[in-house]
XYZ file of C-alpha atoms in Angstrom:
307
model
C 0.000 0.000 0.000
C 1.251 3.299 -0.507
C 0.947 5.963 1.911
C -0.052 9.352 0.718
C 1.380 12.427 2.805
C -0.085 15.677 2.355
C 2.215 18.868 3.095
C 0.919 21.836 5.606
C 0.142 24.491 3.212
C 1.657 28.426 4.679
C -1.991 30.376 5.893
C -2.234 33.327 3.596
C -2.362 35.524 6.595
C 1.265 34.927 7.978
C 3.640 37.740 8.049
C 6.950 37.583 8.409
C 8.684 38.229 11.889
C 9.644 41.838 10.134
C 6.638 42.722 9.428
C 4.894 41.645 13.071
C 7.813 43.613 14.634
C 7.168 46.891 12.783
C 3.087 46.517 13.171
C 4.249 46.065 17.225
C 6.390 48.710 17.139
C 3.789 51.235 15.597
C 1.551 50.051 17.610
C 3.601 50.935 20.946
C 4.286 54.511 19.441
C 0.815 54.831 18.960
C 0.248 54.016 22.838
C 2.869 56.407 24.215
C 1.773 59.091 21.955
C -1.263 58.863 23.935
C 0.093 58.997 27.055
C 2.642 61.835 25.653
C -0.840 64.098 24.483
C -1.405 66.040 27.313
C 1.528 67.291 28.099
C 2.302 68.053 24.501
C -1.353 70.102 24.044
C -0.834 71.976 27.397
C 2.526 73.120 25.607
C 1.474 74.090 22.231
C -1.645 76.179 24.275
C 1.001 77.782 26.136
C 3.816 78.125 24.213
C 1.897 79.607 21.287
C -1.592 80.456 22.475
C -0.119 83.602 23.769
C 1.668 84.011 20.216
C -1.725 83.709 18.391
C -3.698 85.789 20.900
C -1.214 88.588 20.623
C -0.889 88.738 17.027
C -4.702 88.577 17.483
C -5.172 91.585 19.338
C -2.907 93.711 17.467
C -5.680 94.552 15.076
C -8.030 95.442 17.530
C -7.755 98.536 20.156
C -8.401 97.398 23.501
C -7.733 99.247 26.791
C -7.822 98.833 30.740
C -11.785 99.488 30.465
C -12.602 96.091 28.670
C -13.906 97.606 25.751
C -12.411 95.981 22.454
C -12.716 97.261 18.604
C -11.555 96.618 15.157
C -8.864 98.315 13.789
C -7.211 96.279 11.178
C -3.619 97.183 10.207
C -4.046 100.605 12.238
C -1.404 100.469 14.709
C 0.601 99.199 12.284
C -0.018 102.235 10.301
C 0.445 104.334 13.897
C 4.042 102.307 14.616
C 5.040 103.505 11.584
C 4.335 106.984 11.830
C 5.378 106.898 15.306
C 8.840 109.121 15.793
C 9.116 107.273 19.423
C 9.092 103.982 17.347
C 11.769 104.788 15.446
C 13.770 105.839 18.052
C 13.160 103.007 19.818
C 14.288 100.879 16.892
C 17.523 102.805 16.649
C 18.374 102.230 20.155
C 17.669 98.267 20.022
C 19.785 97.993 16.486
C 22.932 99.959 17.877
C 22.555 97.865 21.096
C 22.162 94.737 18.990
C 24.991 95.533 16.751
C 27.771 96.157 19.413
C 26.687 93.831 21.702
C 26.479 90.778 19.703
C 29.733 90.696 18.238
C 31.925 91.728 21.443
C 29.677 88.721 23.631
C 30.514 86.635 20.908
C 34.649 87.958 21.015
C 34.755 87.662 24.543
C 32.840 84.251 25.335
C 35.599 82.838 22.872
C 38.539 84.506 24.071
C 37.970 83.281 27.732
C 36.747 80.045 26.151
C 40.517 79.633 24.506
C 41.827 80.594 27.457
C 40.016 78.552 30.175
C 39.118 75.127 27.668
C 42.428 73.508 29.223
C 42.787 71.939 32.672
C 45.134 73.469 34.788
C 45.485 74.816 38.283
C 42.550 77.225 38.759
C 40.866 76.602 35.699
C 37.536 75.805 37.494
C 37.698 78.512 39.881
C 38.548 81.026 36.453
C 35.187 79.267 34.802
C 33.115 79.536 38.042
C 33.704 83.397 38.129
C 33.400 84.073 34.421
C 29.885 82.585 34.681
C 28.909 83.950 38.063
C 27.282 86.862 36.278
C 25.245 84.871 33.796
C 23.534 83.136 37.330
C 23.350 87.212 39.233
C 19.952 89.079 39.275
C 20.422 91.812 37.115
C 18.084 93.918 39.315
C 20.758 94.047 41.880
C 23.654 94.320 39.392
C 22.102 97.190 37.467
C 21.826 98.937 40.883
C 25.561 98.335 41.925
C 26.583 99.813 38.213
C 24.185 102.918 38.633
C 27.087 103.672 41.415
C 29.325 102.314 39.093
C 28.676 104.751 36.223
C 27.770 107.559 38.283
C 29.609 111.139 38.725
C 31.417 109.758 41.784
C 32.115 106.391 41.196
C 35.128 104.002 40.171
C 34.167 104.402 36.278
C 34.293 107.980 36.262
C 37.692 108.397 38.018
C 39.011 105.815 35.425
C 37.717 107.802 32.115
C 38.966 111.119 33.758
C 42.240 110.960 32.265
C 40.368 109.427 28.500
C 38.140 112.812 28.695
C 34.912 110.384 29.494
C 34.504 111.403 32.833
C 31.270 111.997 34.925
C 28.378 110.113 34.522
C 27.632 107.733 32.176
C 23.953 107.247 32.668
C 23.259 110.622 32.311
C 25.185 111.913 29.327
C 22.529 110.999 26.297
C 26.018 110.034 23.865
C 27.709 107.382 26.597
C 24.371 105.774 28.221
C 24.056 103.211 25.236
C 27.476 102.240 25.874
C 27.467 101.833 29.417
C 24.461 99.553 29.173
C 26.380 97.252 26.535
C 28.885 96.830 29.375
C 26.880 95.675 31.614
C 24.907 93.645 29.185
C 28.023 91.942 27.922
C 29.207 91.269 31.181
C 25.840 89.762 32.286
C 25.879 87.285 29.160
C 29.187 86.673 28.135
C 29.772 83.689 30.723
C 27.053 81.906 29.179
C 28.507 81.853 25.861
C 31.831 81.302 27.090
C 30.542 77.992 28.725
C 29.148 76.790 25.199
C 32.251 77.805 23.481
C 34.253 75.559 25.676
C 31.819 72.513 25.188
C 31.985 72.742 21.643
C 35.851 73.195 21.699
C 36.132 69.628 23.600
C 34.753 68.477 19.765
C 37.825 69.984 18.044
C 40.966 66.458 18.018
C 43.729 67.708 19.856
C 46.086 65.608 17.211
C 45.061 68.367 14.691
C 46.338 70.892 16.753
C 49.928 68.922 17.834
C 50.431 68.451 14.561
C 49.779 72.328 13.183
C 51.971 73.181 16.466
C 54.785 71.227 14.679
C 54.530 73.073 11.428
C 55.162 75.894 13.203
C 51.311 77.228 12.781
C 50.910 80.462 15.013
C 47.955 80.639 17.730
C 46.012 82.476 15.519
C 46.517 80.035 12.143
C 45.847 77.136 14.562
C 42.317 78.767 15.286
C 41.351 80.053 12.308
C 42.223 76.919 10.498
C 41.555 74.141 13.055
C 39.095 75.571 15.797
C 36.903 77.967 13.943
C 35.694 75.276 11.387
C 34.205 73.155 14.503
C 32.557 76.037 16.171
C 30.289 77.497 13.146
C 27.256 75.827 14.144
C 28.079 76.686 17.990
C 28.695 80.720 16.594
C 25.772 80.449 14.672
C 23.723 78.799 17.412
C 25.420 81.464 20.283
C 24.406 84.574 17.458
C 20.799 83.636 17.223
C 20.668 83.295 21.139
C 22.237 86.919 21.676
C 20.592 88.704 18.948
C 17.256 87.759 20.756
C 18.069 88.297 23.742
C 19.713 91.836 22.878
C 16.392 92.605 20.815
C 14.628 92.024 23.852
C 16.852 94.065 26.279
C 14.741 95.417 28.849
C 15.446 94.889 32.626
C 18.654 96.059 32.445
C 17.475 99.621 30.934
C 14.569 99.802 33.200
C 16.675 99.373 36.573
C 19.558 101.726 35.304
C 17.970 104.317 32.871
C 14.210 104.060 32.699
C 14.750 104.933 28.970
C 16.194 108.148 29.530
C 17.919 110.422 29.257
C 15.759 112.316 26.678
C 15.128 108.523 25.735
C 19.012 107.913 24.563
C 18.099 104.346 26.037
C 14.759 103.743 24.955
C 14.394 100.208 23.846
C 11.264 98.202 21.675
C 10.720 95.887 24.777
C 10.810 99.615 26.727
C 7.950 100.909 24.243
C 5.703 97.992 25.178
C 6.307 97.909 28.232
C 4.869 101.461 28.302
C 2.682 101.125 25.817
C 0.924 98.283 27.598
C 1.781 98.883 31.461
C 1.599 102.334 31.779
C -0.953 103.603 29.187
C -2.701 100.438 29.324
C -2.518 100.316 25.100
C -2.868 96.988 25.008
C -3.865 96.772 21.115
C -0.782 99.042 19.921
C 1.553 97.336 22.525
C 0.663 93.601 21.131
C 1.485 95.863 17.628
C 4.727 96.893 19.287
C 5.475 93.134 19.802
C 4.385 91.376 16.421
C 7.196 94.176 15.189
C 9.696 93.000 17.051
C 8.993 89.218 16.552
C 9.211 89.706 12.955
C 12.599 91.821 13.029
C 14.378 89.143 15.221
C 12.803 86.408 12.768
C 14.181 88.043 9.901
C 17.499 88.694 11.484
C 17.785 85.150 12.762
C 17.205 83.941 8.927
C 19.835 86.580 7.966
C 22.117 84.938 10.377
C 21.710 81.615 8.973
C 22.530 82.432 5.710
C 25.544 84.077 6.286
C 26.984 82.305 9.389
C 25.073 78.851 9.452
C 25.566 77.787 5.509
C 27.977 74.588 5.423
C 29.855 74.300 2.321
């Protein structure tokens, strides 16, 4: 007799163990972006609900008495027409434009000088960044002595001509408040700097040392290259925050004098705070976003491009 076997066809609905791993693994992702929902939606609501609502109530005038009204592009066409706008403007640019470049100077120059381990090196990195960590309230009061008629500034500009106070000559109070905003951010920067320097092989730099490359060819050809993205990355960071330069002014200067130190964030803050213009201050800050936007893509191009 002769026995007939029969083979075990495959089922049409296996899958192979690839294809039940992936379906699992969506699955799962599916399951913790449940759980991850919440805490995402309370973030977008406030992270840009506030965005939205103030773009929102730029085109409408609204005051301290509740009582809320179409306007369009109005203050818009007000901001633009406004001479304290403009000044304003002036006085955040020429903050912007010295600022940003010595913070950026001087967070790599300590960087370069602090990167290496040696006795001291932490206590040189703890002070350099101790003002980064200091309220600025109290440090813009201690350099309103500092700046003043009698204090240690003064006596030290005597012999330069530059004597007297700072704060209230309307041609040196711009440049007394980039001191002090340098020195409040340049720590930060410097800490950064000496992260992204830990990147950079220290062969490369032996072996440029042996050619008999200079400091400054062994940076500009070996370090610099590995720190674009951090400079880019550091630039976008202290544009903003120099754009939105405000405590340091109101603690120090109040805006004066004769509004020398008048900043954007300064406008709004009067605009909204103190003549309860809620409509042309949310104005005053849709300008500003858009100006630091547009500087930040500026930035990008020129700085942040890799070849």
């Amino acid at each position: 007799m002769t026995t007939l076997t029969t083979a075990k066809k495959p089922v049409a609905t296996d899958r192979p163990a690839g294809a039940v791993t992936r379906v699992l693994a969506r699955r799962e992702a599916r399951i913790a972006l449940l759980f991850v929902l919440p805490a995402f939606l309370l973030f977008l609501a406030f992270r840009f609900g506030p965005t939205i609502v103030g773009v929102a109530l730029s085109l409408f005038e609204y005051d301290i008495s509740g009582e809320i009204a179409w306007k369009g592009l109005e203050n818009f066409q007000r901001l633009v027409a406004d001479p304290l706008f403009w000044r304003a403007l002036s006085t955040t640019v020429l903050y912007t434009v010295f600022a940003v470049p010595i913070a950026l100077v001087l967070s790599t120059v300590m960087a370069l000088g602090v990167r290496r381990s040696f006795r001291g090196s932490r206590f040189f990195r703890s002070v350099f960044f101790l003002p980064v960590i200091t309220s600025l309230v109290l440090a813009g009061s201690i350099f309103v002595w500092i700046f003043s008629a009698n204090g240690p500034w003064s006596a030290l500009m005597t012999p330069l001509g530059l004597g007297g106070s700072w704060l209230g000559s309307t041609v040196l109070v711009l440049p007394a408040i980039v001191v002090v905003g340098v020195w409040s951010r340049f720590g930060y920067g410097m800490m950064i700097m000496i992260a992204a320097m830990q990147d950079v092989p220290r062969e490369l730099e032996e072996a440029a040392l042996m050619d008999g490359a200079n400091a400054w060819q062994r940076f500009r050809w070996i370090i610099l290259p590995y720190l674009r993205p951090t400079i880019f990355f550091l630039a976008v960071i202290e544009t903003t925050a120099a754009f939105q330069v405000f405590d340091v002014i109101y603690v120090m200067t109040q805006g004066g004098p004769a509004n020398a130190s008048y900043s954007l964030v300064y406008l709004l803050y009067d605009q909204g705070f103190k003549y309860f213009d809620y409509g042309y201050a949310a104005a005053v800050g849709v300008a500003l976003f858009v100006m630091t936007l547009v500087v930040a893509l500026i930035q990008r191009l020129v700085i942040g491009r890799q070849k």
